[in-house]
XYZ file of C-alpha atoms in Angstrom:
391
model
C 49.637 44.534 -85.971
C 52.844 45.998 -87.229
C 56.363 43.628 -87.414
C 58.161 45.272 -84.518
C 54.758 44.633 -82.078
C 54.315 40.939 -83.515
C 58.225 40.297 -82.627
C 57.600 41.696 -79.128
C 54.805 39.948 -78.417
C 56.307 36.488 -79.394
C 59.218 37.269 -77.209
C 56.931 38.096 -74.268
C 55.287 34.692 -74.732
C 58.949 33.311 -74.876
C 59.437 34.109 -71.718
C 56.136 33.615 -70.015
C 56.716 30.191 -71.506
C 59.965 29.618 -69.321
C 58.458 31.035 -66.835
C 55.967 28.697 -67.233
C 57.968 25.619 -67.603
C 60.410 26.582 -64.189
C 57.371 27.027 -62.323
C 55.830 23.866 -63.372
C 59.487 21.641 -62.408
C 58.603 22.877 -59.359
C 54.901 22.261 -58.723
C 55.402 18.556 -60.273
C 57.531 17.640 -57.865
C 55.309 18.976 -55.064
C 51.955 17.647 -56.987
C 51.844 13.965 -55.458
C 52.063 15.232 -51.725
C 48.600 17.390 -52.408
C 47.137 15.058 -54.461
C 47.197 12.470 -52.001
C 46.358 14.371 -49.218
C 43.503 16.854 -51.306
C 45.056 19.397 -49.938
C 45.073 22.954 -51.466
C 48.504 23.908 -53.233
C 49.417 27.262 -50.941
C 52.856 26.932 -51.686
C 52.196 26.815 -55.143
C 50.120 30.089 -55.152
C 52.980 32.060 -53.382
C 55.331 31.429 -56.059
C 52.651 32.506 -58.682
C 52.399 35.438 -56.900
C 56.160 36.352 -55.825
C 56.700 35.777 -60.139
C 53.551 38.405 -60.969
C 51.212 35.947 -62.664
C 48.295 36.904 -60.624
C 47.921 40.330 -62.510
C 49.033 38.243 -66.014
C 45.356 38.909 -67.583
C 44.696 42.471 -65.581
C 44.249 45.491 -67.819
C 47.660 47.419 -68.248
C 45.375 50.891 -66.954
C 45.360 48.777 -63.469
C 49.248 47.708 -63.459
C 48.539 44.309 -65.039
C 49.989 42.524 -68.523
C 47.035 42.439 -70.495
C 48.535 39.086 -72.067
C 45.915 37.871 -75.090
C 43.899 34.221 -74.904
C 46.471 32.791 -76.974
C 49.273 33.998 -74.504
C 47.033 33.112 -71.707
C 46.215 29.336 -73.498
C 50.218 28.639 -73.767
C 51.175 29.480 -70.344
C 48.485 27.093 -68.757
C 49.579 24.368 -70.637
C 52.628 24.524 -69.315
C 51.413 25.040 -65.976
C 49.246 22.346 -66.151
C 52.261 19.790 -67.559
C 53.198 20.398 -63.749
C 50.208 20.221 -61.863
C 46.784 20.719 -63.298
C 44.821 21.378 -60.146
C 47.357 24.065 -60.166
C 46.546 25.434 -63.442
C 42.892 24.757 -63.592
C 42.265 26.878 -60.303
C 44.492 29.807 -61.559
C 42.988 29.176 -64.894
C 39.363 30.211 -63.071
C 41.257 33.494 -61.882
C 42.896 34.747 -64.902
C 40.232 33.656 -67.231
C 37.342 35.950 -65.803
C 39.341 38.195 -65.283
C 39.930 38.438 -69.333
C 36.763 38.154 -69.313
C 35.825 40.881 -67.332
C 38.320 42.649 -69.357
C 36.919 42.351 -72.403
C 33.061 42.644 -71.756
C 33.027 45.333 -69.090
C 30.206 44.228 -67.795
C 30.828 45.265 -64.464
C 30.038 48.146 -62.657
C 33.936 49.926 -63.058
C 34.373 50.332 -59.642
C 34.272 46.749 -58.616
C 35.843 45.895 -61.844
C 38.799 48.026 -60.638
C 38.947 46.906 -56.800
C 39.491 42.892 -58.561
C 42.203 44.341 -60.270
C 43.791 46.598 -57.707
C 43.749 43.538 -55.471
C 45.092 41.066 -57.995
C 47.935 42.991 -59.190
C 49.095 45.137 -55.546
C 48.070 41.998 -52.932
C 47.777 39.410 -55.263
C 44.462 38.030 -54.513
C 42.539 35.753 -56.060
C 39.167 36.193 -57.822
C 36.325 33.373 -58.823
C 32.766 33.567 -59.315
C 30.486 31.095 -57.465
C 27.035 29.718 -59.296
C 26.866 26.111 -58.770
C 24.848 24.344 -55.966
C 23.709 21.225 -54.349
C 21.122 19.199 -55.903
C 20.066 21.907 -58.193
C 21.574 20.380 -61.468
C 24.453 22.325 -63.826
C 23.569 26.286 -64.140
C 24.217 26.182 -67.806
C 20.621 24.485 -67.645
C 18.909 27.319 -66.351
C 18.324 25.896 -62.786
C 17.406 29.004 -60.386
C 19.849 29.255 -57.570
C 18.701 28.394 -54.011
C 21.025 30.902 -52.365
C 18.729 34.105 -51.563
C 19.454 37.565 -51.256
C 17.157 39.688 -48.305
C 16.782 43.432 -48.899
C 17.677 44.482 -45.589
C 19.208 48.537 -45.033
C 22.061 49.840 -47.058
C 22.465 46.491 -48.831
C 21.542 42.667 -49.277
C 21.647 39.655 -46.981
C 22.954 36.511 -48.884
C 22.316 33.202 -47.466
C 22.969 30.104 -49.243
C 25.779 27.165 -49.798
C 28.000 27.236 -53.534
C 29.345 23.576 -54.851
C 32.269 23.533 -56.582
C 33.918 26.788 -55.253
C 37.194 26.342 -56.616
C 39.819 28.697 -54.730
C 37.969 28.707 -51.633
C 40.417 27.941 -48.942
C 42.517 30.525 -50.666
C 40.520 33.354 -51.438
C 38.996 36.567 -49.960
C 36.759 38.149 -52.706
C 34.196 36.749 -54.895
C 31.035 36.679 -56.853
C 27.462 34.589 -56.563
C 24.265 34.444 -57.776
C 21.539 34.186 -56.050
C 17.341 34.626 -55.931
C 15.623 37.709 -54.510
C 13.820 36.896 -51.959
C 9.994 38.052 -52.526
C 10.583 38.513 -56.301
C 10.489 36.631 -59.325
C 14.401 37.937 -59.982
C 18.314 36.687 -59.650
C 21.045 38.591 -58.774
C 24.371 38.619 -59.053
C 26.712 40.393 -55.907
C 30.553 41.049 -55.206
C 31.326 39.486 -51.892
C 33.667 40.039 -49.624
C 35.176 37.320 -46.841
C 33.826 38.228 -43.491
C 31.869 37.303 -41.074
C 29.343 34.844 -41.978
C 31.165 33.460 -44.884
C 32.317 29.857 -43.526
C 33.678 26.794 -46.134
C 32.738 22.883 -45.377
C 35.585 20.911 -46.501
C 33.564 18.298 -49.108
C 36.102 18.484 -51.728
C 37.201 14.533 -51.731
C 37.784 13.447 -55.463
C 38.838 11.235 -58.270
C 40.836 14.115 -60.039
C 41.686 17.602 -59.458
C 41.605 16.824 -55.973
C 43.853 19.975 -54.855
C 41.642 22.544 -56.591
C 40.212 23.464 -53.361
C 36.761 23.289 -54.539
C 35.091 22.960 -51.304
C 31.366 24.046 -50.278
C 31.093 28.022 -49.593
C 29.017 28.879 -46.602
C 26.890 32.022 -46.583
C 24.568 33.147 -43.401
C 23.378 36.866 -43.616
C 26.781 38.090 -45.252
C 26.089 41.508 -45.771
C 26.420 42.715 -49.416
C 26.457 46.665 -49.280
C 24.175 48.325 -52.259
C 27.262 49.110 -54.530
C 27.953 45.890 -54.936
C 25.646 44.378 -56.821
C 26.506 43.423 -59.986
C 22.849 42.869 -61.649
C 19.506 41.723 -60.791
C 17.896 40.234 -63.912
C 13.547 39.177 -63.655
C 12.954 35.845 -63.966
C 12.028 35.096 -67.483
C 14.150 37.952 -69.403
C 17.558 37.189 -70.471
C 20.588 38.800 -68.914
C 22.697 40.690 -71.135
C 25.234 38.714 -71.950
C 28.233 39.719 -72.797
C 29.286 39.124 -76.401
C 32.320 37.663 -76.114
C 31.473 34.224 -77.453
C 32.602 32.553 -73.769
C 35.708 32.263 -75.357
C 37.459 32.825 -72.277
C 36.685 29.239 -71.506
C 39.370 28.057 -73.564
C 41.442 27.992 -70.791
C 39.908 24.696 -69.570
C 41.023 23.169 -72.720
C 44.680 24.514 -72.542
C 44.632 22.955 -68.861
C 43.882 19.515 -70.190
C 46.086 19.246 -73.306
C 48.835 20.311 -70.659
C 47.889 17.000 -68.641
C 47.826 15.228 -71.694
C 51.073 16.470 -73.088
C 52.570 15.678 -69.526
C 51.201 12.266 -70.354
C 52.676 12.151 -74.127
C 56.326 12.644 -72.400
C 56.184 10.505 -70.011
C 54.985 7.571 -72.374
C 57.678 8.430 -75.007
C 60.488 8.795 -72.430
C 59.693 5.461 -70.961
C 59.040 4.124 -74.537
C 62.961 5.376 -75.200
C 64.393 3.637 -72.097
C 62.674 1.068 -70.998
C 63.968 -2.598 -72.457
C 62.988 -5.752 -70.567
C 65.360 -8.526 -70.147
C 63.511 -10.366 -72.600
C 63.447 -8.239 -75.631
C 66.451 -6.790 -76.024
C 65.837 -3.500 -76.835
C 63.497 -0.492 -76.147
C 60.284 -1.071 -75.926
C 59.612 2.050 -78.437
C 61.370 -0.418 -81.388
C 58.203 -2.440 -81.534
C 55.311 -1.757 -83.944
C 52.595 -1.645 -81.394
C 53.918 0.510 -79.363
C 54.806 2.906 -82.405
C 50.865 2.528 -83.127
C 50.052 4.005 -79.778
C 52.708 6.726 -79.944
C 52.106 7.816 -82.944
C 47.936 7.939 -82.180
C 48.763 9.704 -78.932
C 51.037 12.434 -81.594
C 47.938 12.723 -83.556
C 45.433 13.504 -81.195
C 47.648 15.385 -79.176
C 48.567 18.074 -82.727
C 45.189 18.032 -84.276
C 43.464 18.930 -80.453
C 46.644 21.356 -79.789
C 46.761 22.826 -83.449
C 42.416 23.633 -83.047
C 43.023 25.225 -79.479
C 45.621 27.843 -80.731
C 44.028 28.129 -84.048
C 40.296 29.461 -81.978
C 42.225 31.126 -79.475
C 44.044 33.480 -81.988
C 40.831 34.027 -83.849
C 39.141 34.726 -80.486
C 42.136 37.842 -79.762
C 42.140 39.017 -83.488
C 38.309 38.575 -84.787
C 36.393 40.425 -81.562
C 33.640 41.454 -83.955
C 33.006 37.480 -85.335
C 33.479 36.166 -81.062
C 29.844 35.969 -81.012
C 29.044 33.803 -83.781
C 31.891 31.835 -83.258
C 30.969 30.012 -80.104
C 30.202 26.865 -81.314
C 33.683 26.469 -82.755
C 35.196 27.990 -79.505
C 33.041 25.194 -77.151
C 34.658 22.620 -79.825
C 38.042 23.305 -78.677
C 36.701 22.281 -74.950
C 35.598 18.636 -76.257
C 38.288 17.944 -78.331
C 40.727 18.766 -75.960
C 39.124 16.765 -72.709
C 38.470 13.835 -75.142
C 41.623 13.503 -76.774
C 42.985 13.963 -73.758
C 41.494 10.847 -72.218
C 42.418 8.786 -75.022
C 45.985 10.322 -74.957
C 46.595 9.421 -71.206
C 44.605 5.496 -71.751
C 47.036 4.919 -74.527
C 50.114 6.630 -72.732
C 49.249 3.805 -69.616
C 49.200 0.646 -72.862
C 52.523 2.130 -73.891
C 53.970 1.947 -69.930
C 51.610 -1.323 -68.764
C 50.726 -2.144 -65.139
C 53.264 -0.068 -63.636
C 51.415 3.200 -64.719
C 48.488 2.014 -62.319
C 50.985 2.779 -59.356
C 50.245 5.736 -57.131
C 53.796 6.834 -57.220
C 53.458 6.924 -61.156
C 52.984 10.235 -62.483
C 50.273 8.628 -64.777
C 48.179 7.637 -62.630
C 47.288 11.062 -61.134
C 47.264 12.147 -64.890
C 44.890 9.566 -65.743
C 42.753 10.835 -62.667
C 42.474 14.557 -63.634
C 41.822 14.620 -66.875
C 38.728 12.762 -66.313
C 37.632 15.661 -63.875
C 37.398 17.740 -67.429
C 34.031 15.708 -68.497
C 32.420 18.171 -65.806
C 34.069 21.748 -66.602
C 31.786 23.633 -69.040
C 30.410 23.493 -71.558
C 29.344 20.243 -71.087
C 29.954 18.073 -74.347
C 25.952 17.983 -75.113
C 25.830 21.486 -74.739
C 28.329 21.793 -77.463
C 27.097 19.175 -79.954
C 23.755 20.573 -79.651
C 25.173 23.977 -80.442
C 26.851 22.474 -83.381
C 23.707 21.096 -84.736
C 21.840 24.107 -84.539
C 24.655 26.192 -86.168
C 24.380 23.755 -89.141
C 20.754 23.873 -89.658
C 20.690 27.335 -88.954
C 19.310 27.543 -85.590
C 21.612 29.250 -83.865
C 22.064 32.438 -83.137
């Protein structure tokens, strides 16, 4: 990369950061009302849209700004500082989108329709797997949601968990089993009729994700769009991108936790009880837990950017480095719990108060124990890379 594109690039991500940061003044103060109510963040969406970050990771051929992970990694944590059911549901959006972007896996004409309708409607995209009772898909459980060959196309039937975006969205993706054959598919849906959503989403954290139950009775899927049908017991291509794209979950939580970190050292600044004297942030312990929260927060921050720029620069090495890109996942949700517990020492009992930004904090970032990849996943991944099992 030459001097003159580096310096434009960094000023692009200058101002996609204040973007960032005058969006996210904006959702915090509306974040309470939907957390308390679980209600999706509409309002929040139409301002993403009216200030183009719907098409942010959409290929410049379709009219989009092709921003890189690392670009992509900054601007959620911002986001997220605001509102992180905010920034993990957009997150889902732009980050398969990159995804798509990079691996081409689709079929190009339903590759381009996502990204017509992202950057000249700004819809919303998200790709449903999960489902009721059947365990995590990262474990190879075979979906219960069938596809029917029926004329010109498929008949889905089936209910999704965990369909973030729903209330908000009118094209997607699921998987599902062919019915009569050992095989799963994979089919571009759109909303019509037949496609209904049961309102189950009722949560600790994230509660304004809008991950709700999708519905699907005899949605017809024309022939076109299908995206694959893999037999059962043969691997599906997968794209060798190294699932970096995933990275975006960690940005979302060192956001929450960094919203967390200010909040604790503002109130550490200000805050002096009648009988001490002086800020609470003048006394040793509290300088322990600051200073613990700095740590975590740099050395989980510092990895993130680190894999993310290796992930836009090293495309050939994505592949191999998976383990190391999954690592950025569990650092970040980890840290990130043990940033917001010792943010809520530093404050004391009045951080368990609903009206305390905290609390909600506290409350979200444990939601990021059950975003992939699981933390198993990646410690067994790391054990195999270092005796030379993985591949």
């Amino acid at each position: 990369m030459s001097s003159e594109e580096n310096l434009s690039n960094k000023s692009k991500d200058t101002e996609l950061t204040a973007l960032a940061k005058q969006l996210a003044a904006r959702f915090a103060e509306r974040a309470p009302k939907h957390d308390r109510e679980g209600s999706f963040p509409f309002d929040n969406f139409e301002d993403l849209k009216q200030a183009g970050c719907l098409k942010l990771t959409v290929p410049k051929e379709f009219g989009g700004d092709e921003i890189s992970l690392f670009s992509l990694v900054q601007f959620l944590e911002q986001i997220a500082k605001g509102d992180g059911s905010t920034a993990l549901s957009l997150g889902w959006h732009l980050g398969l989108i990159l995804q798509l972007r990079t691996t081409r896996r689709w079929p190009e004409h339903l590759f381009a329709r996502v990204c017509k309708l992202a950057v000249e409607k700004g819809e919303l995209y998200n790709g449903y797997i999960s489902e009721p009772g059947i365990g995590s898909p990262s474990r190879g459980a075979k979906p219960r949601t069938t596809a029917v060959r029926t004329e010109g196309g498929w008949l889905l039937s089936g209910r999704k968990s965990f369909s973030t975006l729903l209330p908000n969205i009118n094209h997607f993706s699921v998987i599902a089993s062919i019915d009569g054959e050992a095989a799963t598919g994979e089919f571009y849906v759109d909303r019509q009729a037949g496609v209904g959503m049961k309102e189950t989403w009722d949560t600790l954290g994230m509660r304004s994700t809008g991950s709700h139950d999708l519905l699907l009775d005899r949605v017809f899927v024309p022939e076109e769009s299908v995206l694959y049908i893999t037999p059962d017991g043969q691997k599906q291509k997968r794209p060798q991108d190294g699932l970096g794209f995933l990275m975006f979950i960690s940005a979302c939580y060192l956001g929450l936790a960094a919203a967390a970190r200010d909040y604790a050292v503002e109130f550490a600044r200000t805050y002096q009880p009648d009988s001490l004297g002086m800020p609470i942030g003048e006394l040793p312990l509290i300088q322990q837990h600051l200073g613990l929260i700095e740590a975590e927060l740099t050395t989980a921050r510092t990895l993130l950017h680190a894999m993310a720029r290796r992930w836009d620069e090293e495309p050939e090495e994505r592949e191999s480095l998976k383990p190391e890109f999954a690592l950025t996942k569990y650092t970040a949700v980890n840290s990130a719990i043990s940033i917001s517990d010792r943010a809520m020492r530093v404050c004391g009992g009045s951080s368990l108060s609903r009206s305390n930004p905290l609390e909600r904090i506290y409350r979200d970032i444990r939601a990021g124990l059950y975003n992939p990849p699981l933390d198993d996943l990646v410690i067994k991944d790391l054990a195999f890379k270092a005796l030379g099992k993985y591949s």
